[in-house]
Short mmCIF file of C-alpha atoms in Angstrom, two decimals:
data_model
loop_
_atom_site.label_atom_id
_atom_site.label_comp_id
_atom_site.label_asym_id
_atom_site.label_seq_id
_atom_site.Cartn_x
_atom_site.Cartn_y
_atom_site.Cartn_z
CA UNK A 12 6.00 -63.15 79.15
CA UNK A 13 8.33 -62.08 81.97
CA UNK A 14 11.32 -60.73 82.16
CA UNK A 15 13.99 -62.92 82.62
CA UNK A 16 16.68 -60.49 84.86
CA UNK A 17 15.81 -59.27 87.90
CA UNK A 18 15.44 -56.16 88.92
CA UNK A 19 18.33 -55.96 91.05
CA UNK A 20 20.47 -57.15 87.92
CA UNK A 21 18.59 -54.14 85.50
CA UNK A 22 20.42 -51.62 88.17
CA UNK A 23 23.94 -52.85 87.52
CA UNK A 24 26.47 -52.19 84.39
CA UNK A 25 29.01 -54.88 83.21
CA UNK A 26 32.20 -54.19 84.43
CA UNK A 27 34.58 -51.78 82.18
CA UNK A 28 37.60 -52.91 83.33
CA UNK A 29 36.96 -56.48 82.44
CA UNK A 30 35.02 -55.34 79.20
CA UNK A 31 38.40 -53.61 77.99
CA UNK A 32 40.75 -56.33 78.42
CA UNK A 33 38.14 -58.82 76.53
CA UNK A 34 38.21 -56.48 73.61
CA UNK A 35 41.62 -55.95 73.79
CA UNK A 36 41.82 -59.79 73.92
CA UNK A 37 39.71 -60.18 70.52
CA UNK A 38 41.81 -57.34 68.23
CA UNK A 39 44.56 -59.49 69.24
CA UNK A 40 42.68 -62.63 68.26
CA UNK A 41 41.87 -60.94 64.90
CA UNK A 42 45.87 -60.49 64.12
CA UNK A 43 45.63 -56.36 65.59
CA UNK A 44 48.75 -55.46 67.13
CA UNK A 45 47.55 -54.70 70.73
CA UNK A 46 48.60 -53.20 73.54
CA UNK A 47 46.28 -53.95 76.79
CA UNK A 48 46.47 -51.29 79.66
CA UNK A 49 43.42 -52.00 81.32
CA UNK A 50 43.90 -55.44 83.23
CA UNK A 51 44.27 -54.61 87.08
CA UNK A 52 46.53 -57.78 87.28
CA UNK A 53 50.49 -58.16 88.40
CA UNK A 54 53.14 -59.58 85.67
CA UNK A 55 54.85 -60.96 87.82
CA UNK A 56 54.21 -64.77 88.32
CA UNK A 57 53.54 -66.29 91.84
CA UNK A 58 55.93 -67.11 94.10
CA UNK A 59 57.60 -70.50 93.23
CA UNK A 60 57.69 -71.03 97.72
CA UNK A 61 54.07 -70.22 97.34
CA UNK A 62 53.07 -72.35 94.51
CA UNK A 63 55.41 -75.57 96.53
CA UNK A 64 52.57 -74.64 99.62
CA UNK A 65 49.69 -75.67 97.13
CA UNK A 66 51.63 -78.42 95.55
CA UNK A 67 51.73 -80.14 99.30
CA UNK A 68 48.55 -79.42 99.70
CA UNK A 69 46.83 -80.97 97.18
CA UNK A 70 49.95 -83.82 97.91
CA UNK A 71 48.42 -83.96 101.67
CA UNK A 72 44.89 -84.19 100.65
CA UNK A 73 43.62 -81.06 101.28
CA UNK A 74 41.09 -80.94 98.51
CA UNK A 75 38.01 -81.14 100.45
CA UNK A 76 35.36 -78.81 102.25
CA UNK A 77 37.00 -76.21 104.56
CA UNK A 78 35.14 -74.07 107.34
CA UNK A 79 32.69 -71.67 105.47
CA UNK A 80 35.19 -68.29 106.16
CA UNK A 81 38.70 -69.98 106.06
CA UNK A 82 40.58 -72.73 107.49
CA UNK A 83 42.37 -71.80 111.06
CA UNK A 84 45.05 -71.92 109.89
CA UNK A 85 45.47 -69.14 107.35
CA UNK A 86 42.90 -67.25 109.79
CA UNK A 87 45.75 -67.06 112.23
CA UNK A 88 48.01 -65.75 109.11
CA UNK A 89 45.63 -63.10 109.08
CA UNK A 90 45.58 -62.23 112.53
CA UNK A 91 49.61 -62.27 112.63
CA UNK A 92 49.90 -60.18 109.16
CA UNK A 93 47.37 -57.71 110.67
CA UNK A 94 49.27 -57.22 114.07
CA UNK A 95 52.92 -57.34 112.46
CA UNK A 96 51.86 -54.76 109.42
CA UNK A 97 48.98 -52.67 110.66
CA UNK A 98 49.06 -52.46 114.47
CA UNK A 99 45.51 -53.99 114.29
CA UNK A 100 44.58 -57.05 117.09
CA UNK A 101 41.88 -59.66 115.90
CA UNK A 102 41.30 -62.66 116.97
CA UNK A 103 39.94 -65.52 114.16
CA UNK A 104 36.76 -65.26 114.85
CA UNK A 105 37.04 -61.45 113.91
CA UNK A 106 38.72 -62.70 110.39
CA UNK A 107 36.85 -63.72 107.69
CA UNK A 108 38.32 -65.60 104.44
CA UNK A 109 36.66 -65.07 100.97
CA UNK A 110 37.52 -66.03 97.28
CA UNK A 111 39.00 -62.53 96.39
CA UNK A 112 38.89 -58.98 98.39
CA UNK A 113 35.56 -58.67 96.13
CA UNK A 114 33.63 -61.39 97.84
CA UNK A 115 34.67 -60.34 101.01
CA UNK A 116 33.18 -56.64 100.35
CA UNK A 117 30.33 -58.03 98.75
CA UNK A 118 29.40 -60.36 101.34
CA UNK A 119 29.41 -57.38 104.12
CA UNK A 120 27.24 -55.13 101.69
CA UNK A 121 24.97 -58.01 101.64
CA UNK A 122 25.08 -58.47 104.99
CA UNK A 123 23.98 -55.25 106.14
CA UNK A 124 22.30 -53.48 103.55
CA UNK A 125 18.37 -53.06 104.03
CA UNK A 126 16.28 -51.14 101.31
CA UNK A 127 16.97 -46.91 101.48
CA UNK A 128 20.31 -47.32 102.87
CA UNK A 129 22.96 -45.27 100.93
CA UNK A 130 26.82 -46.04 100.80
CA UNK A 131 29.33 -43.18 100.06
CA UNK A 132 31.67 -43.60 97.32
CA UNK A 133 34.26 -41.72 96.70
CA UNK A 134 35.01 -40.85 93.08
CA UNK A 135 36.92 -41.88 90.98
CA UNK A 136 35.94 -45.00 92.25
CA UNK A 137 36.78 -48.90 91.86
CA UNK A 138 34.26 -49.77 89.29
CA UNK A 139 32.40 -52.20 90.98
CA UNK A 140 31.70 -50.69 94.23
CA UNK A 141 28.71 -49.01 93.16
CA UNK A 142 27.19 -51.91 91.31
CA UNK A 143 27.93 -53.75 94.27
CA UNK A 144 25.90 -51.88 96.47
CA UNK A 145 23.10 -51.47 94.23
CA UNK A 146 23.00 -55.47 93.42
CA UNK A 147 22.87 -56.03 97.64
CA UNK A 148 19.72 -53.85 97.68
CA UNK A 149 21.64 -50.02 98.48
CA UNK A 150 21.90 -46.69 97.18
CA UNK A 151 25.48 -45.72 96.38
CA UNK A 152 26.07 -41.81 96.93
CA UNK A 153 29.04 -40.58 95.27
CA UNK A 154 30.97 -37.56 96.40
CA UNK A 155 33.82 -36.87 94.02
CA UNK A 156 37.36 -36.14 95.06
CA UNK A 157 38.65 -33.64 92.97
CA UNK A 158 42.11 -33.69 90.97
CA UNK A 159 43.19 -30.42 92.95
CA UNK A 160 42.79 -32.67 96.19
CA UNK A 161 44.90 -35.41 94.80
CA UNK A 162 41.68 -37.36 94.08
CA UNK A 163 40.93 -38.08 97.51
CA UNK A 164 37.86 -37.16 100.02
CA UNK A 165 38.04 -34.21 101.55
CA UNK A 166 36.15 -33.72 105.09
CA UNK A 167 33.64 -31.84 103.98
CA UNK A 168 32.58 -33.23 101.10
CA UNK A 169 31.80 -36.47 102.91
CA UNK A 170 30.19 -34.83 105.98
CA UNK A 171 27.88 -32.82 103.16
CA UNK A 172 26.98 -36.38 101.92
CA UNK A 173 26.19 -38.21 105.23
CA UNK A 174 22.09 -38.92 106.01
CA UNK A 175 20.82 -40.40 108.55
CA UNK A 176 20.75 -42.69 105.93
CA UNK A 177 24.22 -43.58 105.52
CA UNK A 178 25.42 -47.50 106.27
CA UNK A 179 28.93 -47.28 105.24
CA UNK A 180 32.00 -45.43 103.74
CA UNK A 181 33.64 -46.73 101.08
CA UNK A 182 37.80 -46.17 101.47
CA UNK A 183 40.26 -47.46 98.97
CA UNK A 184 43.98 -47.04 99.17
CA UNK A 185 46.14 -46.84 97.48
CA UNK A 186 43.00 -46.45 94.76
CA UNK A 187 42.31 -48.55 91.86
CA UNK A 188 42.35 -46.19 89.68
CA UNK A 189 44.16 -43.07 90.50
CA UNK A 190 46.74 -44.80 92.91
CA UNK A 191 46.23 -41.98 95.45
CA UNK A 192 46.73 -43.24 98.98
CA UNK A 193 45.81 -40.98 102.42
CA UNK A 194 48.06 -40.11 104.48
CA UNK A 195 47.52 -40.48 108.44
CA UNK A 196 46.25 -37.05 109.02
CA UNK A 197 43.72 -37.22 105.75
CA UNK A 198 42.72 -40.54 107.21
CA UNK A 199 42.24 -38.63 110.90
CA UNK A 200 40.47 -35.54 109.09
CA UNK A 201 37.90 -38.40 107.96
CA UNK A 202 37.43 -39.86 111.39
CA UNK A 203 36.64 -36.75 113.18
CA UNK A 204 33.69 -36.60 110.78
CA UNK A 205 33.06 -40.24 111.24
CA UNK A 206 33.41 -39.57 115.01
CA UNK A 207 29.57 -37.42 114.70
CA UNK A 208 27.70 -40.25 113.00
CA UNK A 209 28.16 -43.07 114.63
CA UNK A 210 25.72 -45.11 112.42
CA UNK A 211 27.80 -44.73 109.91
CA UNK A 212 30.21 -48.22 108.80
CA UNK A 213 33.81 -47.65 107.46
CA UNK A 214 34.97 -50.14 104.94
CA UNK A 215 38.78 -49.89 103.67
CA UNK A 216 39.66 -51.77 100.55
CA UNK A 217 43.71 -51.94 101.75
CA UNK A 218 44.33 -54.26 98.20
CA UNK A 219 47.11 -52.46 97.05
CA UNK A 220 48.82 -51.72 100.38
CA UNK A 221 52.11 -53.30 99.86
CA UNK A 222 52.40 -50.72 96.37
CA UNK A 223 53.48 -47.16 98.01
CA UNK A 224 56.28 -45.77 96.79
CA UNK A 225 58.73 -43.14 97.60
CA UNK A 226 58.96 -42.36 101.36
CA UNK A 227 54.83 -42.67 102.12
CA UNK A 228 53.71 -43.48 105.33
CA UNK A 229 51.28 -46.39 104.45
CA UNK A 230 48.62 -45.98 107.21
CA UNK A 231 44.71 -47.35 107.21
CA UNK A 232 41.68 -46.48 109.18
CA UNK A 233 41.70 -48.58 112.10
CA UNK A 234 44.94 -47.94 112.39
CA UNK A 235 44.75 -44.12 112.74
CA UNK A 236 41.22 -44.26 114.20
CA UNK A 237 41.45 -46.74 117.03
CA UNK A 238 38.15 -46.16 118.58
CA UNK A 239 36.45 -46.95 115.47
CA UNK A 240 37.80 -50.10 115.19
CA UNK A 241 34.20 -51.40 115.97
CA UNK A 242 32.70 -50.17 112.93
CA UNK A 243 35.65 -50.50 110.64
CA UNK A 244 35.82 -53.52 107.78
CA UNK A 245 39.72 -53.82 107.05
CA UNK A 246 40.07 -55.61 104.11
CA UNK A 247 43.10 -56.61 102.30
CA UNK A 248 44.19 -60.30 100.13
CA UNK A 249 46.97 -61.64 98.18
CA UNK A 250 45.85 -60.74 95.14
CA UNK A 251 48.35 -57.89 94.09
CA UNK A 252 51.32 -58.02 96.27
CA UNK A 253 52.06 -61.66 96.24
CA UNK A 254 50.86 -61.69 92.34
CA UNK A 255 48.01 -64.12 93.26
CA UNK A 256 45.31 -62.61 91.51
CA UNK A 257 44.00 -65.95 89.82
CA UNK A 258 44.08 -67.90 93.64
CA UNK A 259 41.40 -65.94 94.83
CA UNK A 260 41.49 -65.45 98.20
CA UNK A 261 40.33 -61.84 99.90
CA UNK A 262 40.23 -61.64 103.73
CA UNK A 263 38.59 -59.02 106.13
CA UNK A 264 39.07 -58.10 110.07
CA UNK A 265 36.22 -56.68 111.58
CA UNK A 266 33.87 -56.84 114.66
CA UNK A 267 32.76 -60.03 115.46
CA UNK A 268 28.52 -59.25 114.69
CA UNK A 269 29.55 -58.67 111.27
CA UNK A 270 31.73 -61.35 110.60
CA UNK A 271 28.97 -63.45 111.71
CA UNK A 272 26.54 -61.87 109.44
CA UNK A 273 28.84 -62.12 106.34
CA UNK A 274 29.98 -65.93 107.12
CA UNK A 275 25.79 -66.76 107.43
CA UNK A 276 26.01 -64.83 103.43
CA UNK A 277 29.30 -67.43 102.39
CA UNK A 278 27.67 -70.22 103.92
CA UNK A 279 24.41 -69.66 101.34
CA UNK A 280 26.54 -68.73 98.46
CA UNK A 281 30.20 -69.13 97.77
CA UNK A 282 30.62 -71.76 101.08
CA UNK A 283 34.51 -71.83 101.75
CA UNK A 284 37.19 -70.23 99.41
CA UNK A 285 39.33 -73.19 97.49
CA UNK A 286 40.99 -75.60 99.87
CA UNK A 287 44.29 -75.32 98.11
CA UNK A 288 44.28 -71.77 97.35
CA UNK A 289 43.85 -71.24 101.09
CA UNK A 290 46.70 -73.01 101.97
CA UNK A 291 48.91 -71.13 99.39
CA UNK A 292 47.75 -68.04 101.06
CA UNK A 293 48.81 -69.27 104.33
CA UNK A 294 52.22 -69.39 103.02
CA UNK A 295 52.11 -66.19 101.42
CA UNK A 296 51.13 -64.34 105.00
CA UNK A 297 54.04 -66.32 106.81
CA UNK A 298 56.57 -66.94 104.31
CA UNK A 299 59.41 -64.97 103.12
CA UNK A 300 58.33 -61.03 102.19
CA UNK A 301 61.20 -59.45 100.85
CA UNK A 302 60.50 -59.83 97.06
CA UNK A 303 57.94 -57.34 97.84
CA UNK A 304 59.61 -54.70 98.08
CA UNK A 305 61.72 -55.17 95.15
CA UNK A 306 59.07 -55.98 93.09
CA UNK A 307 57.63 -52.25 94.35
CA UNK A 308 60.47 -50.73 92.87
CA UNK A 309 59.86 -52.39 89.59
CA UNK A 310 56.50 -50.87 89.40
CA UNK A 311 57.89 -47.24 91.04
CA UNK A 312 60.36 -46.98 87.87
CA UNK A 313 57.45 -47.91 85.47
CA UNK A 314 55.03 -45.34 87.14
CA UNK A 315 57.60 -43.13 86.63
CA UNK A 316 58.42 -43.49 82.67
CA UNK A 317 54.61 -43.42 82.27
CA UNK A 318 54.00 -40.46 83.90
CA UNK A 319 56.86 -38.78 81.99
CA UNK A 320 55.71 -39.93 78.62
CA UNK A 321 52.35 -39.13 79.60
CA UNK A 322 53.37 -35.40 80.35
CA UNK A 323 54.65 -35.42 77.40
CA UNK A 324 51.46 -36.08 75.21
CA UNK A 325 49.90 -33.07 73.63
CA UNK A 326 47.05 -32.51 75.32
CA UNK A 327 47.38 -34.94 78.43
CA UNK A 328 47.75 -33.69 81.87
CA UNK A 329 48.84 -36.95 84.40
CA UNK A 330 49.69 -36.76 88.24
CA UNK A 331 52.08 -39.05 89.99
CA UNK A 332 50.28 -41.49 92.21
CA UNK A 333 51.45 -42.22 95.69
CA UNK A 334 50.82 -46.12 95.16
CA UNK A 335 48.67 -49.19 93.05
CA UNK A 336 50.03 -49.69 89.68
CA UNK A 337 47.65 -47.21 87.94
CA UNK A 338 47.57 -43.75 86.22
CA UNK A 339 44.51 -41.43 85.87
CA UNK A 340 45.45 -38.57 83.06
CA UNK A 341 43.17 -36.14 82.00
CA UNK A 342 42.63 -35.48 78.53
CA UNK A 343 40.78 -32.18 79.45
CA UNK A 344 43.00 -30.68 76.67
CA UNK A 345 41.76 -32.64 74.49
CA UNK A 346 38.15 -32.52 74.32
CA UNK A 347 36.93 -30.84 71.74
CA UNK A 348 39.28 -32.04 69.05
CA UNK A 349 38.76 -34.04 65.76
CA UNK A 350 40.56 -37.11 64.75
CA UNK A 351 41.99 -37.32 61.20
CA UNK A 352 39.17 -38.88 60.45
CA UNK A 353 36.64 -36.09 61.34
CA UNK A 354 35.21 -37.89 64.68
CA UNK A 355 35.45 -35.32 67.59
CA UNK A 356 36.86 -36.04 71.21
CA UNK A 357 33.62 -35.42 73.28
CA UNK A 358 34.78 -36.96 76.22
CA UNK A 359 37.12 -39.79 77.56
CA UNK A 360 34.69 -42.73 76.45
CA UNK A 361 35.58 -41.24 72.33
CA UNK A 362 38.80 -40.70 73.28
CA UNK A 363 39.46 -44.57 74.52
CA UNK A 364 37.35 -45.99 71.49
CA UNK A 365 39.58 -44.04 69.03
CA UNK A 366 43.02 -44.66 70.37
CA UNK A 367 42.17 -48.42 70.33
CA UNK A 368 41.11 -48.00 66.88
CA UNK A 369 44.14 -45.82 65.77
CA UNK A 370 46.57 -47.06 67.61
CA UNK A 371 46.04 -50.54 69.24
CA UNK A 372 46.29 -49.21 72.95
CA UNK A 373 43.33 -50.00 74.89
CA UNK A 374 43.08 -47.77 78.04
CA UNK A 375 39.81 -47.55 80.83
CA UNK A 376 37.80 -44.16 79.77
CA UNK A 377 37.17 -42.47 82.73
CA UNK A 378 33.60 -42.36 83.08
CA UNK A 379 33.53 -46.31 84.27
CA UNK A 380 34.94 -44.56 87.61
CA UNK A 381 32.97 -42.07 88.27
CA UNK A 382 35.13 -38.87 86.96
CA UNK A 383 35.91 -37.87 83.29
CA UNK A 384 37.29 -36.83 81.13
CA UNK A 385 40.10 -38.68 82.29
CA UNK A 386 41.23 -42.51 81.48
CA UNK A 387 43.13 -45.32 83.46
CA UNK A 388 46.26 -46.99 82.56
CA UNK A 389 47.44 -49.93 84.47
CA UNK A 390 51.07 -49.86 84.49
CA UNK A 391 51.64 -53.69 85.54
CA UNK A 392 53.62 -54.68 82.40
CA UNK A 393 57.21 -54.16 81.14
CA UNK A 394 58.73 -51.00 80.63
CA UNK A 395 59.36 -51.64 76.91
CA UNK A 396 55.62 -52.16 76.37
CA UNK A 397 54.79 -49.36 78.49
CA UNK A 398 57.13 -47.28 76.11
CA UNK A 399 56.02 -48.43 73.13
CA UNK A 400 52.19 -47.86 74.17
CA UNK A 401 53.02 -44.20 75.57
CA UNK A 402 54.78 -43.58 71.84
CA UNK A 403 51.76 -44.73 70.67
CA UNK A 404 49.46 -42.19 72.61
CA UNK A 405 52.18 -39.54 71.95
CA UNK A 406 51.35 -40.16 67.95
CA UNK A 407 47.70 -40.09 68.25
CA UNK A 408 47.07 -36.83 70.51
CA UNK A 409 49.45 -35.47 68.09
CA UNK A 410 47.56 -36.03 65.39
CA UNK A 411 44.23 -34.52 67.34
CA UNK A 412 43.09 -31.16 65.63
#
């Protein structure tokens, strides 16, 4: 009898992230008091301006087929929010519309990826990069960025990891999960690499853009890089800073080839994004954009009080993140110890399975991105939660022997 998953499928690991929040789901189903810290996913709601734009929509008629890659429309959004924000010129047919930032970096990987061909990764990493490449037929190659480095690539590291090999570069930030972001200089330290293998792709995941904080200079590849604007995927959505995460629309600018290539992968798979979604997103892009910012703050005050608490914590060492709505502690002082019931903290994966058992606070265990021991808090909740769930961490590493 044959195996019924494919071999492609055998190579890939459910995602953690999503794995935490349905346990954290069920204890709470169960009656468990439960605090969830690993969703990736804004509190805030959408927009009521944007959720009027889908309401006239659907009002107009606009339920039906659009173009494969995006109606014109919210292509020319695009186009604008790329020239007004990021200095970047693309016309639509360099702009291509997906449901969610995923799809869009899945359908290039999938587009371009032939047998042999290795992707670098820095680590810690989004946890479905790597599983991404490996389901479109890759090799992912990690190279880890190192605490002391602010969990970002150096130079070196990634021109030790490029092969003749290498198809693309993977660049997130601010990262999901350490909310590091690169400044323009780290981002032109890269390039000049870059710059001496020219078969090499550069894709930026830009998701969390519109979550710096402080006085950061927000800057992304193309940006910095100009002349490698013709092998650079810049890909951003709505997901995070408009608090559309359930719409589903992701969006990409790139060179025109390989929009082509990835809009042949849509039109076999996905086809177009939803109709009405799309149209939301159009007045996302165009409409009024000051609640960002305040909403930013909101989420620089909790990073803040989390990072303090955390600090606190026996045992926990945290870093403040330049952007994103995520913490990466380490629990390196921790390792070793024994829980008052007599289980010892061999690594961040014990460490997240005991604190949800303890203490109802379910947290990402570092190892889903690539780096331990460390684990991943999202921060996008209220403050008083976020309190009560640091108190709660505070309690259990102080019970650790």
């Amino acid at each position: 009898m044959s195996t019924l998953q494919s071999a492609a499928l055998a190579r890939v690991k459910p995602s953690a992230t999503l794995a935490v929040t349905a346990r954290a789901r069920e204890l709470k189903r169960e009656g468990r008091d439960v605090i969830g810290l690993g969703a990736g996913e804004p509190d805030f709601d959408t927009p009521d301006n944007i959720k009027e734009a889908a309401i006239a929509a659907i009002r107009r008629g606009e339920t039906k087929y659009t173009d494969v890659d995006g109606i014109p429309e919210l292509k020319m959004a695009v186009a604008a929010k790329f020239k007004r924000e990021n200095g970047l010129s693309y016309g639509t047919d360099q702009i291509h519309v997906a449901p969610g930032g995923k799809t869009v970096i899945y359908n290039a990987l999938v587009a371009t990826l032939s047998p042999g061909d290795e992707v670098i990764v820095p680590a810690p990493y989004w946890v479905s990069y790597p599983d991404m490449v490996l389901l479109a037929g890759g090799e992912p190659v990690t190279v880890v960025g190192h605490e002391a480095d602010g969990f970002k690539l150096r130079p070196e590291a990634l021109e030790a990891a490029v092969t003749p090999r290498t198809k693309w570069l993977i660049l997130n930030s601010p990262s999901n999960p350490t909310g590091a972001a690169y400044t323009g200089e780290e981002l032109e330290g890269l390039a000049a690499v870059l710059r001496r293998h020219p078969q090499v792709w550069v894709l930026t995941d830009d998701m969390y853009e519109h979550l710096i904080y402080g006085d950061f200079d927000y800057r992304t590849m193309a940006q910095v890089a100009p002349d490698l604007t013709g092998r650079t995927l810049t890909v951003n959505g709505v997901s995070k800073a408009y608090a559309m995460t359930g719409w589903r629309i992701g969006y990409g600018g790139g060179p025109r080839p390989l929009i082509d290539l990835m809009r042949k992968v849509a039109g076999q798979t996905t086809t177009n994004p939803s109709a009405i979604s799309q149209w939301a997103a159009v007045e996302a892009l165009n409409g009024p954009q000051d609640f960002i910012a305040e909403r930013a703050k909101h989420f620089e005050a909790r990073r803040d009080l989390v990072v303090s608490m955390l600090n606190q914590a026996t045992g926990i060492r945290c870093a403040t993140p330049e952007g994103a709505f995520y913490v990466y502690p380490s629990i390196e002082g921790l390792v070793g110890k024994k829980t008052e019931g007599g289980t010892t903290i061999d690594g961040d994966d014990t460490f997240a399975a005991e604190l949800l058992d303890a203490e109802g606070v379910a947290v990402v265990q570092g190892s889903a991105f690539g780096l331990s021991p460390y684990f991943r808090i999202s921060y996008a909740t209220s403050e008083s939660v976020l309190e009560e769930a640091c108190r709660r961490i505070q309690r259990f590493c102080a019970t650790l022997r």
